[in-house]
Coordinates of C-alpha atoms in Angstrom, one line a residue:
L1 CA 0.5 0.6 -0.3
G2 CA 1.9 2.9 -1.0
A3 CA 1.6 6.2 0.6
E4 CA -0.2 7.6 -3.2
Q5 CA -3.3 5.7 -2.4
V6 CA -4.5 7.1 0.8
P7 CA -6.3 10.4 0.1
A8 CA -5.2 13.1 1.6
A9 CA -7.7 14.3 3.7
Y10 CA -7.0 10.9 5.7
L11 CA -2.8 11.7 5.6
R12 CA -3.3 15.2 7.2
R13 CA -5.6 13.8 9.4
L14 CA -2.9 11.5 10.9
A15 CA -0.3 14.2 10.4
V16 CA -1.6 17.0 12.7
Q17 CA -2.9 13.8 16.0
E18 CA -0.5 14.1 18.8
P19 CA 0.4 10.3 20.2
S20 CA 0.2 10.0 23.8
L21 CA 3.0 9.2 26.0
G22 CA 5.2 6.3 26.6
S23 CA 5.6 4.6 29.4
L24 CA 9.4 3.1 32.0
C25 CA 8.1 0.0 32.9
V26 CA 10.3 -2.3 35.3
Y27 CA 9.4 -6.0 35.2
L28 CA 10.3 -8.3 38.5
G29 CA 10.9 -11.7 38.8
L30 CA 10.0 -12.3 42.0
D31 CA 11.3 -16.0 43.4
A32 CA 8.5 -16.3 46.6
D33 CA 4.8 -16.9 46.3
H34 CA 2.9 -13.2 46.3
E35 CA 0.7 -14.0 49.0
A36 CA 4.4 -14.4 51.7
L37 CA 4.8 -10.9 50.6
G38 CA 1.4 -9.2 50.9
L39 CA 1.3 -8.8 47.3
T40 CA -2.6 -9.3 47.2
D41 CA -4.1 -6.3 44.6
H42 CA -4.1 -6.3 41.3
E43 CA -3.1 -2.7 40.6
V44 CA -1.7 -0.7 43.6
F45 CA -1.5 3.3 42.4
V46 CA 1.6 5.1 44.5
N47 CA 1.5 9.1 44.8
V48 CA 3.5 11.7 46.4
S49 CA 1.0 13.5 46.1
A50 CA -3.1 14.3 45.3
D51 CA -1.2 17.7 42.6
M52 CA -1.9 15.4 38.5
D53 CA -0.9 18.4 37.0
A54 CA 2.3 17.5 39.2
H55 CA 2.4 13.5 38.6
Y56 CA 1.7 14.8 34.5
R57 CA 5.2 17.4 34.9
S58 CA 7.3 14.6 36.1
Y59 CA 6.5 12.4 33.5
L60 CA 7.8 14.9 30.8
R61 CA 11.2 14.8 31.9
P62 CA 13.3 11.8 32.6
E63 CA 13.3 11.7 36.2
P64 CA 12.3 10.0 39.0
P65 CA 8.4 10.1 38.2
E66 CA 5.8 11.4 41.7
A67 CA 3.2 8.6 40.6
F68 CA 3.3 5.3 39.2
L69 CA 1.6 2.0 39.2
M70 CA 2.4 -1.9 40.7
G71 CA 0.7 -4.5 39.6
C72 CA 0.6 -8.0 40.0
Y73 CA -0.3 -10.2 37.6
D74 CA -0.5 -13.2 40.0
A75 CA -2.6 -11.4 41.8
T76 CA -5.3 -12.0 39.5
V77 CA -4.8 -15.1 37.5
P78 CA -3.4 -18.1 39.7
G79 CA -0.8 -19.8 38.4
F80 CA 0.6 -16.8 36.3
S81 CA 4.2 -18.1 37.6
P82 CA 5.8 -21.1 39.0
P83 CA 5.3 -22.3 41.9
G84 CA 6.9 -19.6 44.9
R85 CA 7.5 -17.6 42.4
S86 CA 5.7 -14.1 41.3
T87 CA 5.8 -11.3 38.5
V88 CA 4.9 -7.9 39.4
V89 CA 5.7 -4.5 36.7
L90 CA 5.9 -1.2 37.9
V91 CA 5.0 1.6 35.7
S92 CA 4.9 5.1 35.4
L93 CA 4.3 7.2 32.2
A94 CA 6.8 8.6 30.5
D95 CA 8.2 11.2 28.1
G96 CA 8.9 9.8 24.3
A97 CA 10.2 12.7 23.2
A98 CA 12.4 13.2 26.7
W99 CA 14.0 9.6 26.7
A100 CA 14.9 10.7 22.9
R101 CA 16.8 13.9 23.3
L102 CA 19.2 11.9 25.8
P103 CA 22.9 11.2 24.9
P104 CA 23.2 7.7 24.5
T105 CA 25.9 7.8 26.7
E106 CA 23.6 8.6 29.4
Y107 CA 20.4 6.1 28.7
L108 CA 21.7 3.2 30.5
A109 CA 22.6 4.6 33.5
T110 CA 19.2 7.1 33.1
K111 CA 17.1 4.0 32.9
T112 CA 19.0 2.2 35.8
R113 CA 18.5 5.2 38.1
L114 CA 14.8 5.7 37.4
A115 CA 14.0 1.6 37.6
E116 CA 16.2 1.3 41.2
H117 CA 14.2 4.4 42.6
L118 CA 10.6 2.8 41.7
V119 CA 11.3 -0.6 43.7
G120 CA 12.7 1.6 46.0
E121 CA 9.3 2.9 46.4
A122 CA 8.1 -0.1 46.7
E123 CA 9.8 -1.7 49.0
K124 CA 8.6 1.3 51.3
L125 CA 4.8 0.0 50.8
F126 CA 6.1 -3.7 50.3
P127 CA 8.4 -4.0 53.1
G128 CA 11.5 -7.3 52.1
M129 CA 10.4 -7.3 48.2
S130 CA 13.5 -6.5 46.7
D131 CA 15.3 -9.2 48.4
H132 CA 13.0 -11.3 46.4
I133 CA 14.3 -9.9 42.7
A134 CA 15.6 -12.8 41.2
V135 CA 14.9 -10.9 37.5
A136 CA 14.5 -7.3 36.4
V137 CA 13.8 -6.3 33.1
V138 CA 13.2 -2.3 32.8
S139 CA 11.6 -0.8 29.6
T140 CA 11.9 2.9 28.1
P141 CA 9.5 4.8 25.1
I142 CA 12.9 4.1 23.2
T143 CA 11.9 0.2 24.0
N144 CA 8.6 0.6 23.1
M145 CA 9.5 2.6 19.4
R146 CA 12.1 -0.2 19.0
Y147 CA 10.3 -3.4 18.7
T148 CA 6.5 -1.3 17.6
G149 CA 7.1 1.3 15.5
H150 CA 5.2 3.9 18.0
P151 CA 5.7 7.4 17.4
G152 CA 7.1 8.4 21.0
G153 CA 6.7 5.0 22.3
A154 CA 3.1 5.8 22.8
I155 CA 1.0 3.6 25.0
Y156 CA -2.3 4.8 24.0
G157 CA -2.2 5.5 20.2
F158 CA -3.1 9.0 20.2
A159 CA -3.5 11.8 23.7
N160 CA -5.7 11.5 24.9
V161 CA -6.7 15.4 25.1
P162 CA -10.4 17.1 23.9
A163 CA -9.5 17.0 19.8
Q164 CA -9.0 13.8 20.2
N165 CA -11.6 12.5 21.7
P166 CA -12.6 8.5 21.7
G167 CA -15.5 9.9 18.5
W168 CA -13.0 11.6 16.4
R169 CA -10.7 8.8 16.9
L170 CA -9.6 7.0 13.1
E171 CA -13.0 4.2 12.6
Q172 CA -12.2 1.2 11.7
R173 CA -12.6 1.0 7.8
G174 CA -9.5 2.0 6.9
P175 CA -9.2 4.4 4.1
V176 CA -8.4 2.4 0.7
P177 CA -10.9 -0.5 0.4
G178 CA -9.8 -4.1 2.1
L179 CA -7.2 -2.2 4.9
W180 CA -9.8 -2.6 8.5
L181 CA -7.7 -0.9 11.4
A182 CA -7.8 -1.8 15.7
G183 CA -6.1 -1.2 18.6
A184 CA -5.6 1.9 20.8
W185 CA -5.0 4.2 17.5
T186 CA -8.4 3.6 16.4
R187 CA -12.1 3.7 18.4
P188 CA -12.6 4.1 21.3
G189 CA -8.8 5.0 22.3
G190 CA -5.3 3.5 24.2
G191 CA -6.1 1.2 26.9
Y192 CA -6.7 -3.1 27.0
Q193 CA -10.7 -3.0 27.7
P194 CA -11.0 -0.3 24.4
C195 CA -8.2 -2.1 22.4
M196 CA -10.3 -5.2 22.8
M197 CA -13.4 -3.4 22.3
S198 CA -11.5 -1.6 18.8
G199 CA -10.7 -4.9 17.9
H200 CA -14.4 -6.7 18.2
G201 CA -15.8 -3.8 16.8
A202 CA -13.4 -4.0 13.7
A203 CA -13.9 -7.5 13.3
R204 CA -17.9 -7.3 13.3
A205 CA -17.5 -4.7 10.5
V206 CA -15.2 -7.2 8.5
L207 CA -17.7 -9.5 9.1
A208 CA -21.6 -8.0 8.1
T209 CA -19.1 -6.3 4.7
R210 CA -18.7 -10.6 4.4
Q211 CA -22.4 -11.1 4.5
H212 CA -23.7 -8.0 2.6
G213 CA -20.7 -8.6 0.1
R214 CA -19.7 -4.8 0.3

């Protein structure tokens, strides 16, 4: 599919849209059962303060974030990890443009420093957790860009701003015949549930088209 086949108006629409923030994630494999460590909730949101504007500003630079979430997959899916083991992820929003501006010589040190900060904050809530870290893997917006090709390592598709509300996002039917769209960049937007709804909507549209021969 060449760009010349896509209507110019559609390309202009894409060009003016703003991508969402990316993410900084610390994936931890623990050599202990999650319940023994007190990790009984699927997600715990950790906030330095109630100032959400300050939270957002902290995401715009590669510095310790003022809010993050801590998720334990085993608390929701029994058996997700092998017996006596558990899996935890620490997630913060992060601006891909700020990470892209980092000199390559500073990237690893910055990634490590912020990962250690998040682990330290989680340790305050669950003392002793860090003593059981067997495996740790860290991803940044740069990681997202490398493996998904998403601009800025965006994790929610287009940014959640008023001008890009779900009703105005890309519809499931693409700009050329036979092209269908699903995922965070389309209606109804980013996040687990919206992406599943997008895929469901695309599948229904494809089936309806085949049924009616269009």
